[in-house]
Amino acid sequence: MKTSARVQTCGKLYLAGEYAVLTTGQPAIIKAIPIYMTAEIQAASAYRLTSDMFEHSASLEPDPDYALIQETVAVMNDYLQVLGYQLQPFSLKISGKMERDGKKFGIGSSGSVVILTIKAMAALYELDLEPKLLFKLASYVLLKRGDNGSMGDLACIAFEDLIYYRSFDRELVRKRMGKVYLQQLLAEDWGFEIRSIKPCLAMDFLVGWTKQPAISKDLVNQVKSAISESFLTGSRTQVDALEKALLAGDKLAIQSSMEKASQLLETLSPAIYTDRLKVLKEAAEGLNCVAKSSGAGGGDCGIALSFDVASSNQLIQAWQEAGIELLYRERMGHDEPES
Ligand code: PMV
Ligand code: MG
C-alpha cells in the first residue's frame, strides 16, 4: 500500500463505426487522444472526493454530482475486499475537465473519470490492473448505472491506443450482475474484442472542435430507432476496410472507407451532421484529406486524416474561418512497419 499516487487518463475519438457499435458484435475504430485528466490520491482518515468540475467536495454520502465517482469507489472497494485487501479511506482529487469556457470538448470525460478513479485506487493499493480488466471494471460501473453506451470509449481509454473494438452484449452482462459475484463475472468471457492498430502510413490526424456541446446519451436515444440491418452491414464493411487500409498504409482505401462511413452517418439521422460539422467535413473536399464527424455528432468534434502538409494547413485555415478550432494535431503512423 502506498501513501499517495498520481495517475492520468486520456480522451478518445471515434474514427468509424459510431452508432453501429451499439449493436452487439459490431466493430468501431477509436483513437486515444492525449489530452489528460489527472487524479491525485492520498491515504486519509476519511473519504474526500474533489473534482474541478464542481465547487464542492464530497464524502461517500450520496451526492448527485459525485455519483459516478462514488459508484466507481464502491465497485473498487468491493473488488479490493474480495481480493483480501483491508480498505483504506483516501482523498481523491481530479483535475483536467476536458473543456474550455464551460464548453466540453466531447472527448470522453465521463468514461475517462471512471477509468481514472479505478487507476488511482489500483495505484494506491499497488494493484496491477491490465487494460482488459480495467475495461471490464469500468464497464461494470457504467452498466450498473444503466448507461446506454457501447463501452467503446472505455475500451479505448483503458488501452490508450488506436483500437479496433467489437462490442459485447451489455444486456447479458447486466443480467449476470444480479446472478454472480463480481469476481466471477470479471473472469467470464464477455465476448468483446479489442486490438491495437498500428497504421503503416504517416499522416496528420486533426481534431476540429465545433464548440457546440452535444450529449451523446440524448443523441443515441434520438437516433437508435433508425439503425437498420443495412446500416449495420455497411458500417461493418467500412470499419473492417478501414482497419485493413490502415494496416496496409493504403491511402486511397483509408479515404474511401472514412468517406463512406461518413455518408452512412449522414443518412442515418439529420441530427448527426450539424451545420458546423458539415463545414468541417466539406472543407476536406478537393484536398488530400478526408474528414468526418466523430462519435455521436450533433456538435462536439470532427476529425480529419490529411496526407500532406499543405492540405493540413488549408484544412485548418478553412476550419478556423468557420469557427472550428483545431483542438489537437498529431503526426500518426509510420511509413515502415514497426519491427
Ligand atoms: O460522442 P461520443 O464520442 O461519446 O461517441 C458516441 C458513439 C456512439 O456510438 C454514438 C455511442 C456509443 O456509446 O458507442
Ligand atoms: Mg460526442
Short mmCIF file of C-alpha atoms and ligand atoms in Angstrom, two decimals:
data_model
loop_
_atom_site.label_atom_id
_atom_site.label_comp_id
_atom_site.label_asym_id
_atom_site.label_seq_id
_atom_site.Cartn_x
_atom_site.Cartn_y
_atom_site.Cartn_z
CA MET A 1 0.00 0.00 0.00
CA LYS A 2 1.28 3.43 -0.93
CA THR A 3 0.52 6.68 0.88
CA SER A 4 -0.12 8.59 -2.33
CA ALA A 5 -0.13 8.26 -6.11
CA ARG A 6 -0.82 10.28 -9.24
CA VAL A 7 -2.38 8.78 -12.39
CA GLN A 8 -3.74 10.04 -15.70
CA THR A 9 -6.25 9.01 -18.34
CA CYS A 10 -6.55 10.13 -21.93
CA GLY A 11 -9.51 11.16 -24.05
CA LYS A 12 -10.84 9.35 -27.13
CA LEU A 13 -12.43 10.00 -30.50
CA TYR A 14 -14.18 7.69 -32.94
CA LEU A 15 -12.74 7.21 -36.42
CA ALA A 16 -15.56 4.98 -37.66
CA GLY A 17 -18.32 2.64 -36.51
CA GLU A 18 -20.33 5.09 -34.39
CA TYR A 19 -23.91 4.05 -33.59
CA ALA A 20 -23.41 0.63 -35.25
CA VAL A 21 -21.14 -0.37 -32.36
CA LEU A 22 -24.16 -0.04 -30.05
CA THR A 23 -25.39 -3.31 -31.56
CA THR A 24 -23.72 -6.39 -30.05
CA GLY A 25 -20.83 -7.73 -32.10
CA GLN A 26 -20.43 -4.63 -34.29
CA PRO A 27 -17.00 -3.02 -34.63
CA ALA A 28 -15.66 0.51 -34.36
CA ILE A 29 -12.25 2.14 -34.62
CA ILE A 30 -11.45 4.58 -31.83
CA LYS A 31 -8.36 6.68 -31.22
CA ALA A 32 -6.83 7.67 -27.89
CA ILE A 33 -6.33 11.44 -27.58
CA PRO A 34 -3.50 12.55 -25.28
CA ILE A 35 -5.47 15.27 -23.55
CA TYR A 36 -5.41 14.08 -19.99
CA MET A 37 -7.34 14.05 -16.76
CA THR A 38 -5.24 13.69 -13.63
CA ALA A 39 -6.03 12.15 -10.26
CA GLU A 40 -4.09 12.57 -7.06
CA ILE A 41 -4.92 10.05 -4.40
CA GLN A 42 -3.72 10.07 -0.83
CA ALA A 43 -4.43 7.79 2.11
CA ALA A 44 -6.53 9.77 4.64
CA SER A 45 -8.63 9.32 7.76
CA ALA A 46 -11.89 9.82 5.81
CA TYR A 47 -13.04 9.72 2.19
CA ARG A 48 -12.88 13.05 0.44
CA LEU A 49 -13.61 13.36 -3.28
CA THR A 50 -12.82 16.58 -5.14
CA SER A 51 -13.27 17.33 -8.84
CA ASP A 52 -12.52 20.60 -10.62
CA MET A 53 -15.92 20.13 -12.31
CA PHE A 54 -17.60 21.19 -9.08
CA GLU A 55 -17.24 23.87 -6.42
CA HIS A 56 -17.66 21.41 -3.56
CA SER A 57 -16.10 18.16 -2.35
CA ALA A 58 -17.93 15.02 -1.26
CA SER A 59 -17.51 12.06 1.07
CA LEU A 60 -19.17 8.73 0.27
CA GLU A 61 -22.54 10.17 1.37
CA PRO A 62 -24.78 10.24 -1.74
CA ASP A 63 -24.13 13.37 -3.80
CA PRO A 64 -25.60 13.60 -7.31
CA ASP A 65 -22.56 15.46 -8.68
CA TYR A 66 -20.21 12.77 -7.42
CA ALA A 67 -22.48 9.76 -8.04
CA LEU A 68 -20.31 8.35 -10.86
CA ILE A 69 -17.08 8.62 -8.87
CA GLN A 70 -18.80 7.28 -5.74
CA GLU A 71 -20.16 4.29 -7.65
CA THR A 72 -16.68 3.61 -9.01
CA VAL A 73 -15.20 3.75 -5.49
CA ALA A 74 -17.91 1.37 -4.24
CA VAL A 75 -17.26 -1.18 -7.00
CA MET A 76 -13.49 -0.97 -6.47
CA ASN A 77 -13.91 -1.33 -2.70
CA ASP A 78 -15.96 -4.50 -3.31
CA TYR A 79 -13.30 -5.81 -5.63
CA LEU A 80 -10.44 -4.98 -3.25
CA GLN A 81 -12.21 -6.67 -0.37
CA VAL A 82 -12.72 -9.85 -2.38
CA LEU A 83 -9.00 -9.79 -3.10
CA GLY A 84 -8.39 -9.65 0.65
CA TYR A 85 -7.29 -6.03 0.99
CA GLN A 86 -8.04 -4.03 4.12
CA LEU A 87 -9.92 -0.92 2.97
CA GLN A 88 -8.22 2.43 3.46
CA PRO A 89 -10.08 5.75 3.15
CA PHE A 90 -8.44 8.31 0.89
CA SER A 91 -8.72 11.75 -0.58
CA LEU A 92 -9.04 11.83 -4.35
CA LYS A 93 -8.51 15.00 -6.35
CA ILE A 94 -9.48 15.00 -10.02
CA SER A 95 -8.49 17.74 -12.45
CA GLY A 96 -8.37 18.35 -16.19
CA LYS A 97 -12.03 18.67 -17.04
CA MET A 98 -11.60 18.43 -20.82
CA GLU A 99 -13.46 21.68 -21.50
CA ARG A 100 -12.85 25.35 -22.10
CA ASP A 101 -15.01 28.32 -21.02
CA GLY A 102 -17.60 25.88 -19.66
CA LYS A 103 -17.92 24.07 -23.01
CA LYS A 104 -16.85 20.43 -23.05
CA PHE A 105 -14.63 19.09 -25.83
CA GLY A 106 -16.64 15.86 -26.07
CA ILE A 107 -13.65 13.55 -25.97
CA GLY A 108 -14.99 11.20 -23.33
CA SER A 109 -14.76 12.81 -19.92
CA SER A 110 -17.32 10.62 -18.14
CA GLY A 111 -15.70 7.38 -19.32
CA SER A 112 -12.32 8.87 -18.51
CA VAL A 113 -13.33 9.73 -14.94
CA VAL A 114 -14.37 6.12 -14.21
CA ILE A 115 -11.10 4.70 -15.54
CA LEU A 116 -9.20 7.44 -13.71
CA THR A 117 -10.79 6.59 -10.36
CA ILE A 118 -10.11 2.87 -10.84
CA LYS A 119 -6.50 3.55 -11.82
CA ALA A 120 -6.00 5.85 -8.83
CA MET A 121 -7.30 3.28 -6.38
CA ALA A 122 -5.30 0.49 -8.01
CA ALA A 123 -2.17 2.65 -7.72
CA LEU A 124 -2.82 3.34 -4.02
CA TYR A 125 -3.27 -0.37 -3.31
CA GLU A 126 -0.37 -1.28 -5.62
CA LEU A 127 -2.68 -3.48 -7.60
CA ASP A 128 -1.54 -4.23 -11.14
CA LEU A 129 -4.59 -3.96 -13.43
CA GLU A 130 -4.08 -4.96 -17.05
CA PRO A 131 -6.07 -2.91 -19.59
CA LYS A 132 -8.63 -5.66 -20.23
CA LEU A 133 -9.53 -5.94 -16.55
CA LEU A 134 -9.57 -2.16 -16.24
CA PHE A 135 -12.04 -2.10 -19.14
CA LYS A 136 -14.27 -4.73 -17.54
CA LEU A 137 -14.32 -3.00 -14.16
CA ALA A 138 -15.16 0.35 -15.76
CA SER A 139 -17.87 -1.25 -17.93
CA TYR A 140 -19.28 -2.88 -14.81
CA VAL A 141 -19.62 0.55 -13.16
CA LEU A 142 -21.38 2.08 -16.16
CA LEU A 143 -23.67 -0.93 -16.68
CA LYS A 144 -24.63 -0.82 -13.02
CA ARG A 145 -25.66 2.79 -13.57
CA GLY A 146 -27.81 1.89 -16.58
CA ASP A 147 -25.54 3.53 -19.14
CA ASN A 148 -26.77 3.13 -22.73
CA GLY A 149 -23.37 3.28 -24.44
CA SER A 150 -21.32 0.73 -26.35
CA MET A 151 -18.40 0.99 -23.87
CA GLY A 152 -16.14 1.73 -26.85
CA ASP A 153 -14.92 4.88 -25.08
CA LEU A 154 -13.83 2.80 -22.08
CA ALA A 155 -12.06 0.26 -24.27
CA CYS A 156 -10.06 3.00 -25.96
CA ILE A 157 -9.22 4.87 -22.75
CA ALA A 158 -8.22 1.65 -20.96
CA PHE A 159 -5.91 0.58 -23.81
CA GLU A 160 -4.74 4.14 -24.55
CA ASP A 161 -4.21 3.36 -28.20
CA LEU A 162 -5.79 3.35 -31.62
CA ILE A 163 -8.06 0.33 -31.29
CA TYR A 164 -10.46 -1.90 -33.13
CA TYR A 165 -13.32 -2.65 -30.73
CA ARG A 166 -16.11 -5.19 -31.20
CA SER A 167 -18.88 -4.67 -28.68
CA PHE A 168 -20.28 -7.23 -26.25
CA ASP A 169 -23.86 -7.93 -25.23
CA ARG A 170 -24.27 -5.41 -22.40
CA GLU A 171 -27.78 -6.60 -21.52
CA LEU A 172 -26.47 -10.11 -20.94
CA VAL A 173 -23.66 -8.87 -18.67
CA ARG A 174 -26.12 -6.61 -16.84
CA LYS A 175 -28.33 -9.61 -16.14
CA ARG A 176 -25.34 -11.66 -14.94
CA MET A 177 -24.60 -8.88 -12.44
CA GLY A 178 -27.54 -9.91 -10.32
CA LYS A 179 -26.65 -13.59 -10.51
CA VAL A 180 -22.92 -13.98 -9.93
CA TYR A 181 -20.30 -12.24 -7.81
CA LEU A 182 -18.17 -9.51 -9.32
CA GLN A 183 -15.10 -11.73 -9.17
CA GLN A 184 -16.72 -14.47 -11.23
CA LEU A 185 -18.25 -12.06 -13.72
CA LEU A 186 -14.84 -10.47 -14.29
CA ALA A 187 -13.37 -13.90 -15.02
CA GLU A 188 -16.03 -14.71 -17.64
CA ASP A 189 -15.65 -14.13 -21.38
CA TRP A 190 -17.91 -11.18 -22.25
CA GLY A 191 -17.41 -11.68 -25.96
CA PHE A 192 -15.77 -8.37 -26.85
CA GLU A 193 -12.68 -7.95 -28.96
CA ILE A 194 -10.10 -5.19 -28.55
CA ARG A 195 -6.91 -4.92 -30.57
CA SER A 196 -4.41 -2.19 -31.29
CA ILE A 197 -3.98 -0.88 -34.80
CA LYS A 198 -0.55 0.34 -35.91
CA PRO A 199 -1.09 2.33 -39.13
CA CYS A 200 1.54 1.78 -41.78
CA LEU A 201 1.32 5.25 -43.31
CA ALA A 202 2.46 8.59 -41.95
CA MET A 203 -0.40 11.11 -41.88
CA ASP A 204 -1.73 14.05 -39.92
CA PHE A 205 -4.58 13.34 -37.55
CA LEU A 206 -6.52 16.55 -36.94
CA VAL A 207 -9.32 17.27 -34.49
CA GLY A 208 -11.73 20.12 -35.14
CA TRP A 209 -13.78 21.32 -32.19
CA THR A 210 -17.15 22.88 -33.08
CA LYS A 211 -17.54 24.43 -29.60
CA GLN A 212 -21.14 23.20 -29.66
CA PRO A 213 -21.56 20.72 -26.79
CA ALA A 214 -23.63 17.63 -27.58
CA ILE A 215 -24.96 14.97 -25.22
CA SER A 216 -24.21 11.51 -26.64
CA LYS A 217 -26.82 9.79 -24.48
CA ASP A 218 -29.61 12.01 -25.86
CA LEU A 219 -28.44 11.61 -29.45
CA VAL A 220 -28.30 7.84 -29.03
CA ASN A 221 -31.88 7.81 -27.75
CA GLN A 222 -32.96 10.00 -30.64
CA VAL A 223 -31.13 8.07 -33.38
CA LYS A 224 -31.17 4.41 -32.30
CA SER A 225 -34.53 3.52 -33.86
CA ALA A 226 -33.07 4.42 -37.28
CA ILE A 227 -30.31 1.81 -37.00
CA SER A 228 -31.15 -0.80 -39.65
CA GLU A 229 -29.61 -4.08 -40.80
CA SER A 230 -28.28 -2.38 -43.93
CA PHE A 231 -26.71 0.42 -41.88
CA LEU A 232 -25.01 -2.22 -39.72
CA THR A 233 -23.71 -4.20 -42.67
CA GLY A 234 -22.49 -1.01 -44.36
CA SER A 235 -20.77 0.25 -41.23
CA ARG A 236 -19.08 -3.08 -40.51
CA THR A 237 -17.82 -3.26 -44.09
CA GLN A 238 -16.26 0.21 -43.83
CA VAL A 239 -14.76 -0.34 -40.37
CA ASP A 240 -13.16 -3.60 -41.48
CA ALA A 241 -11.94 -1.94 -44.68
CA LEU A 242 -10.51 0.97 -42.68
CA GLU A 243 -8.59 -1.33 -40.34
CA LYS A 244 -7.12 -3.20 -43.32
CA ALA A 245 -6.26 0.03 -45.11
CA LEU A 246 -4.55 1.50 -42.02
CA LEU A 247 -2.51 -1.68 -41.55
CA ALA A 248 -1.56 -1.73 -45.23
CA GLY A 249 -0.93 2.02 -45.42
CA ASP A 250 -3.35 2.24 -48.36
CA LYS A 251 -4.21 5.93 -48.56
CA LEU A 252 -7.00 5.66 -51.13
CA ALA A 253 -8.72 2.88 -49.19
CA ILE A 254 -8.41 4.88 -45.95
CA GLN A 255 -10.03 7.88 -47.63
CA SER A 256 -12.77 5.84 -49.24
CA SER A 257 -13.74 3.91 -46.11
CA MET A 258 -13.83 7.05 -43.95
CA GLU A 259 -15.86 8.84 -46.61
CA LYS A 260 -18.37 6.00 -46.84
CA ALA A 261 -18.57 5.72 -43.05
CA SER A 262 -19.35 9.43 -43.01
CA GLN A 263 -22.08 9.06 -45.64
CA LEU A 264 -23.66 6.24 -43.63
CA LEU A 265 -23.88 8.55 -40.61
CA GLU A 266 -25.26 11.38 -42.71
CA THR A 267 -28.13 9.22 -43.94
CA LEU A 268 -28.72 7.65 -40.53
CA SER A 269 -30.06 10.86 -38.99
CA PRO A 270 -30.03 14.61 -39.70
CA ALA A 271 -29.21 15.13 -36.01
CA ILE A 272 -25.63 13.93 -36.53
CA TYR A 273 -24.29 16.43 -39.05
CA THR A 274 -24.88 19.92 -37.69
CA ASP A 275 -24.09 22.86 -39.98
CA ARG A 276 -20.65 23.21 -38.45
CA LEU A 277 -19.87 19.51 -38.79
CA LYS A 278 -20.95 19.73 -42.44
CA VAL A 279 -18.48 22.56 -42.97
CA LEU A 280 -15.80 20.61 -41.11
CA LYS A 281 -16.30 17.68 -43.46
CA GLU A 282 -16.76 19.62 -46.70
CA ALA A 283 -13.60 21.63 -46.06
CA ALA A 284 -11.65 18.48 -46.92
CA GLU A 285 -13.14 18.27 -50.42
CA GLY A 286 -10.55 18.81 -53.11
CA LEU A 287 -7.70 18.45 -50.62
CA ASN A 288 -5.50 15.46 -49.95
CA CYS A 289 -7.61 14.78 -46.83
CA VAL A 290 -10.69 13.07 -45.54
CA ALA A 291 -12.84 14.48 -42.73
CA LYS A 292 -15.92 13.36 -40.84
CA SER A 293 -17.99 13.84 -37.72
CA SER A 294 -16.75 11.79 -34.77
CA GLY A 295 -18.82 9.97 -32.16
CA ALA A 296 -22.47 10.80 -31.66
CA GLY A 297 -22.21 14.09 -33.61
CA GLY A 298 -24.71 16.89 -33.07
CA GLY A 299 -21.70 19.07 -32.16
CA ASP A 300 -18.51 18.29 -30.23
CA CYS A 301 -15.63 17.27 -32.51
CA GLY A 302 -14.95 16.10 -36.02
CA ILE A 303 -11.74 14.53 -37.25
CA ALA A 304 -9.60 14.51 -40.35
CA LEU A 305 -6.75 12.49 -41.76
CA SER A 306 -4.51 14.51 -44.02
CA PHE A 307 -1.80 13.17 -46.28
CA ASP A 308 0.31 16.25 -46.94
CA VAL A 309 1.31 19.34 -45.00
CA ALA A 310 -0.20 21.86 -47.44
CA SER A 311 -3.58 20.10 -47.21
CA SER A 312 -3.41 20.06 -43.42
CA ASN A 313 -2.74 23.78 -43.33
CA GLN A 314 -5.51 24.59 -45.80
CA LEU A 315 -7.98 22.46 -43.89
CA ILE A 316 -7.10 24.06 -40.57
CA GLN A 317 -7.47 27.51 -42.13
CA ALA A 318 -10.90 26.66 -43.57
CA TRP A 319 -11.98 25.29 -40.20
CA GLN A 320 -10.81 28.43 -38.44
CA GLU A 321 -12.79 30.64 -40.81
CA ALA A 322 -15.90 28.63 -39.96
CA GLY A 323 -15.39 28.92 -36.19
CA ILE A 324 -13.98 25.41 -35.83
CA GLU A 325 -10.96 25.27 -33.58
CA LEU A 326 -8.05 22.90 -34.08
CA LEU A 327 -8.17 21.11 -30.73
CA TYR A 328 -5.45 18.57 -31.37
CA ARG A 329 -2.98 17.61 -34.06
CA GLU A 330 -0.77 14.56 -34.30
CA ARG A 331 1.60 13.06 -36.82
CA MET A 332 0.45 9.45 -36.68
CA GLY A 333 1.50 6.19 -38.28
CA HIS A 334 4.77 5.12 -39.86
CA ASP A 335 5.79 4.56 -43.44
CA GLU A 336 7.65 1.42 -42.50
CA PRO A 337 6.16 -1.40 -40.44
CA GLU A 338 7.39 -1.27 -36.84
CA SER A 339 9.75 -4.10 -36.02
O1 PMV B 1 -19.94 11.21 -28.98
P1 PMV B 1 -19.07 10.15 -28.38
O2 PMV B 1 -17.60 10.38 -28.67
O3 PMV B 1 -19.36 9.94 -26.95
O4 PMV B 1 -19.37 8.78 -29.14
C1 PMV B 1 -20.61 8.14 -29.11
C2 PMV B 1 -20.57 6.94 -30.01
C3 PMV B 1 -21.89 6.19 -30.16
O5 PMV B 1 -21.63 5.04 -30.95
C4 PMV B 1 -22.91 7.04 -30.88
C5 PMV B 1 -22.45 5.76 -28.81
C6 PMV B 1 -21.65 4.68 -28.11
O6 PMV B 1 -21.73 4.59 -26.88
O7 PMV B 1 -20.95 3.90 -28.80
MG MG B 2 -19.76 13.37 -28.63
#
